Amino acid sequence: MSVNISSIRLPRSRRAPGEARRRLSSLLAGVPNSSCFLEPGLLAVSELVTNAVLHGTPTGYLIYLALDVSPSRLRIEVHDARGDREPVPSLPSLDEEAGRGLQLVKSVTDTWGCCPRDPIGKIVWCEVLAR
């Protein structure tokens, strides 16, 4: 059972990841014993929203962020309008400046995935379990 749920529509903007981090921090501040979710959650929400801004959201569309925290887990969902582009973790060379985001998400979360969103788009999600 969830303790707290929060959602927000974010613009396709460089400011969206910061707003997502603020929303998550605010949500977790109101949940007892949620400190184990803070660092991995901030990194994951930042990467997933950044990917939605850069790759998943055409001009004119918004990003939908849903956060759900319970005593045992944090779930992050980022909804975007591009269902034709599923996220694929890559292994960039040492010289490449980008492409490590999903590897970071995989390393700090317990599970992650992607599913279709009705009527358009996709949902990229991850979960962090309490330790």
mmCIF file of C-alpha atoms in Angstrom:
data_model
loop_
_atom_site.group_PDB
_atom_site.id
_atom_site.type_symbol
_atom_site.label_atom_id
_atom_site.label_comp_id
_atom_site.label_asym_id
_atom_site.label_seq_id
_atom_site.Cartn_x
_atom_site.Cartn_y
_atom_site.Cartn_z
ATOM 1 C CA MET A 1 0.000 0.000 0.000
ATOM 2 C CA SER A 2 1.331 3.412 -0.962
ATOM 3 C CA VAL A 3 2.022 6.048 1.618
ATOM 4 C CA ASN A 4 2.291 8.926 -0.823
ATOM 5 C CA ILE A 5 1.642 9.496 -4.490
ATOM 6 C CA SER A 6 2.534 12.544 -6.524
ATOM 7 C CA SER A 7 2.235 13.400 -10.191
ATOM 8 C CA ILE A 8 3.029 16.398 -12.352
ATOM 9 C CA ARG A 9 3.049 17.380 -16.003
ATOM 10 C CA LEU A 10 6.420 18.751 -17.023
ATOM 11 C CA PRO A 11 7.313 20.865 -20.033
ATOM 12 C CA ARG A 12 9.714 19.614 -22.681
ATOM 13 C CA SER A 13 12.446 21.823 -21.251
ATOM 14 C CA ARG A 14 15.930 21.792 -19.726
ATOM 15 C CA ARG A 15 14.238 22.725 -16.458
ATOM 16 C CA ALA A 16 12.110 19.565 -16.325
ATOM 17 C CA PRO A 17 14.730 17.299 -14.632
ATOM 18 C CA GLY A 18 15.260 19.859 -11.857
ATOM 19 C CA GLU A 19 11.523 20.152 -11.275
ATOM 20 C CA ALA A 20 11.269 16.348 -11.159
ATOM 21 C CA ARG A 21 14.058 16.202 -8.536
ATOM 22 C CA ARG A 22 12.335 18.883 -6.446
ATOM 23 C CA ARG A 23 9.010 17.012 -6.638
ATOM 24 C CA LEU A 24 10.652 13.752 -5.523
ATOM 25 C CA SER A 25 12.550 15.457 -2.680
ATOM 26 C CA SER A 26 9.359 17.100 -1.467
ATOM 27 C CA LEU A 27 7.426 13.828 -1.588
ATOM 28 C CA LEU A 28 10.113 11.899 0.279
ATOM 29 C CA ALA A 29 10.455 14.632 2.933
ATOM 30 C CA GLY A 30 6.909 13.830 4.033
ATOM 31 C CA VAL A 31 7.461 10.080 4.309
ATOM 32 C CA PRO A 32 9.070 8.618 7.450
ATOM 33 C CA ASN A 33 12.187 6.477 6.927
ATOM 34 C CA SER A 34 12.386 7.243 3.204
ATOM 35 C CA SER A 35 16.032 8.346 3.203
ATOM 36 C CA CYS A 36 17.101 5.086 1.502
ATOM 37 C CA PHE A 37 15.164 6.210 -1.584
ATOM 38 C CA LEU A 38 16.572 9.726 -1.894
ATOM 39 C CA GLU A 39 19.925 9.338 -3.676
ATOM 40 C CA PRO A 40 18.983 6.543 -6.087
ATOM 41 C CA GLY A 41 15.615 8.181 -6.709
ATOM 42 C CA LEU A 42 17.114 11.580 -7.520
ATOM 43 C CA LEU A 43 19.560 10.071 -9.990
ATOM 44 C CA ALA A 44 16.939 7.846 -11.629
ATOM 45 C CA VAL A 45 14.257 10.535 -11.956
ATOM 46 C CA SER A 46 16.796 12.957 -13.376
ATOM 47 C CA GLU A 47 17.999 10.497 -16.015
ATOM 48 C CA LEU A 48 14.534 9.283 -17.021
ATOM 49 C CA VAL A 49 13.109 12.799 -17.346
ATOM 50 C CA THR A 50 16.203 13.966 -19.245
ATOM 51 C CA ASN A 51 15.732 11.074 -21.681
ATOM 52 C CA ALA A 52 12.081 12.020 -22.118
ATOM 53 C CA VAL A 53 13.051 15.621 -22.856
ATOM 54 C CA LEU A 54 15.818 14.693 -25.308
ATOM 55 C CA HIS A 55 14.393 11.593 -26.994
ATOM 56 C CA GLY A 56 10.796 10.900 -26.046
ATOM 57 C CA THR A 57 8.780 14.057 -26.233
ATOM 58 C CA PRO A 58 8.007 15.792 -29.516
ATOM 59 C CA THR A 59 7.526 19.556 -29.538
ATOM 60 C CA GLY A 60 4.112 20.510 -28.214
ATOM 61 C CA TYR A 61 3.780 17.547 -25.833
ATOM 62 C CA LEU A 62 4.250 17.362 -22.071
ATOM 63 C CA ILE A 63 5.997 14.763 -19.941
ATOM 64 C CA TYR A 64 3.963 13.119 -17.187
ATOM 65 C CA LEU A 65 5.832 12.132 -14.014
ATOM 66 C CA ALA A 66 4.238 9.799 -11.461
ATOM 67 C CA LEU A 67 5.880 9.018 -8.117
ATOM 68 C CA ASP A 68 4.644 6.397 -5.670
ATOM 69 C CA VAL A 69 6.374 5.665 -2.364
ATOM 70 C CA SER A 70 5.528 3.112 0.293
ATOM 71 C CA PRO A 71 7.591 1.847 3.233
ATOM 72 C CA SER A 72 9.057 -0.888 1.017
ATOM 73 C CA ARG A 73 9.590 0.802 -2.367
ATOM 74 C CA LEU A 74 9.761 3.897 -4.519
ATOM 75 C CA ARG A 75 8.291 3.710 -8.024
ATOM 76 C CA ILE A 76 9.061 6.328 -10.649
ATOM 77 C CA GLU A 77 7.150 6.503 -13.935
ATOM 78 C CA VAL A 78 7.951 8.872 -16.783
ATOM 79 C CA HIS A 79 5.320 8.999 -19.545
ATOM 80 C CA ASP A 80 6.161 10.459 -22.936
ATOM 81 C CA ALA A 81 4.529 10.646 -26.355
ATOM 82 C CA ARG A 82 7.023 8.583 -28.393
ATOM 83 C CA GLY A 83 5.915 4.973 -28.409
ATOM 84 C CA ASP A 84 8.105 4.175 -31.393
ATOM 85 C CA ARG A 85 11.366 4.666 -29.475
ATOM 86 C CA GLU A 86 11.936 2.278 -26.581
ATOM 87 C CA PRO A 87 14.890 2.991 -24.318
ATOM 88 C CA VAL A 88 17.884 0.722 -24.821
ATOM 89 C CA PRO A 89 20.866 0.820 -22.462
ATOM 90 C CA SER A 90 24.045 1.398 -24.423
ATOM 91 C CA LEU A 91 27.723 0.980 -23.737
ATOM 92 C CA PRO A 92 29.300 4.140 -25.113
ATOM 93 C CA SER A 93 33.049 4.390 -25.624
ATOM 94 C CA LEU A 94 35.141 6.261 -23.096
ATOM 95 C CA ASP A 95 35.292 9.252 -25.449
ATOM 96 C CA GLU A 96 31.526 9.631 -25.895
ATOM 97 C CA GLU A 97 29.887 12.357 -23.834
ATOM 98 C CA ALA A 98 26.419 10.825 -23.576
ATOM 99 C CA GLY A 99 24.665 7.466 -23.531
ATOM 100 C CA ARG A 100 25.222 6.329 -19.945
ATOM 101 C CA GLY A 101 21.876 7.357 -18.441
ATOM 102 C CA LEU A 102 20.065 4.032 -18.564
ATOM 103 C CA GLN A 103 23.167 2.215 -17.315
ATOM 104 C CA LEU A 104 23.109 4.559 -14.319
ATOM 105 C CA VAL A 105 19.402 3.907 -13.776
ATOM 106 C CA LYS A 106 20.039 0.146 -13.910
ATOM 107 C CA SER A 107 22.874 0.463 -11.397
ATOM 108 C CA VAL A 108 20.917 2.381 -8.728
ATOM 109 C CA THR A 109 17.472 0.773 -9.046
ATOM 110 C CA ASP A 110 16.254 -2.728 -8.376
ATOM 111 C CA THR A 111 14.208 -3.027 -11.543
ATOM 112 C CA TRP A 112 13.233 -0.916 -14.519
ATOM 113 C CA GLY A 113 11.327 -1.318 -17.736
ATOM 114 C CA CYS A 114 9.211 0.182 -20.459
ATOM 115 C CA CYS A 115 5.623 -0.429 -21.541
ATOM 116 C CA PRO A 116 3.189 1.093 -24.029
ATOM 117 C CA ARG A 117 0.993 3.989 -22.938
ATOM 118 C CA ASP A 118 -2.568 4.238 -24.170
ATOM 119 C CA PRO A 119 -3.457 6.000 -26.415
ATOM 120 C CA ILE A 120 0.056 7.085 -27.458
ATOM 121 C CA GLY A 121 3.581 6.905 -26.158
ATOM 122 C CA LYS A 122 5.319 4.845 -23.555
ATOM 123 C CA ILE A 123 5.988 4.634 -19.837
ATOM 124 C CA VAL A 124 9.553 4.163 -18.644
ATOM 125 C CA TRP A 125 9.545 3.111 -15.000
ATOM 126 C CA CYS A 126 11.894 1.995 -12.254
ATOM 127 C CA GLU A 127 11.651 0.867 -8.661
ATOM 128 C CA VAL A 128 13.973 1.200 -5.688
ATOM 129 C CA LEU A 129 13.366 -1.239 -2.849
ATOM 130 C CA ALA A 130 13.967 -0.384 0.801
ATOM 131 C CA ARG A 131 17.088 -1.831 2.300
#
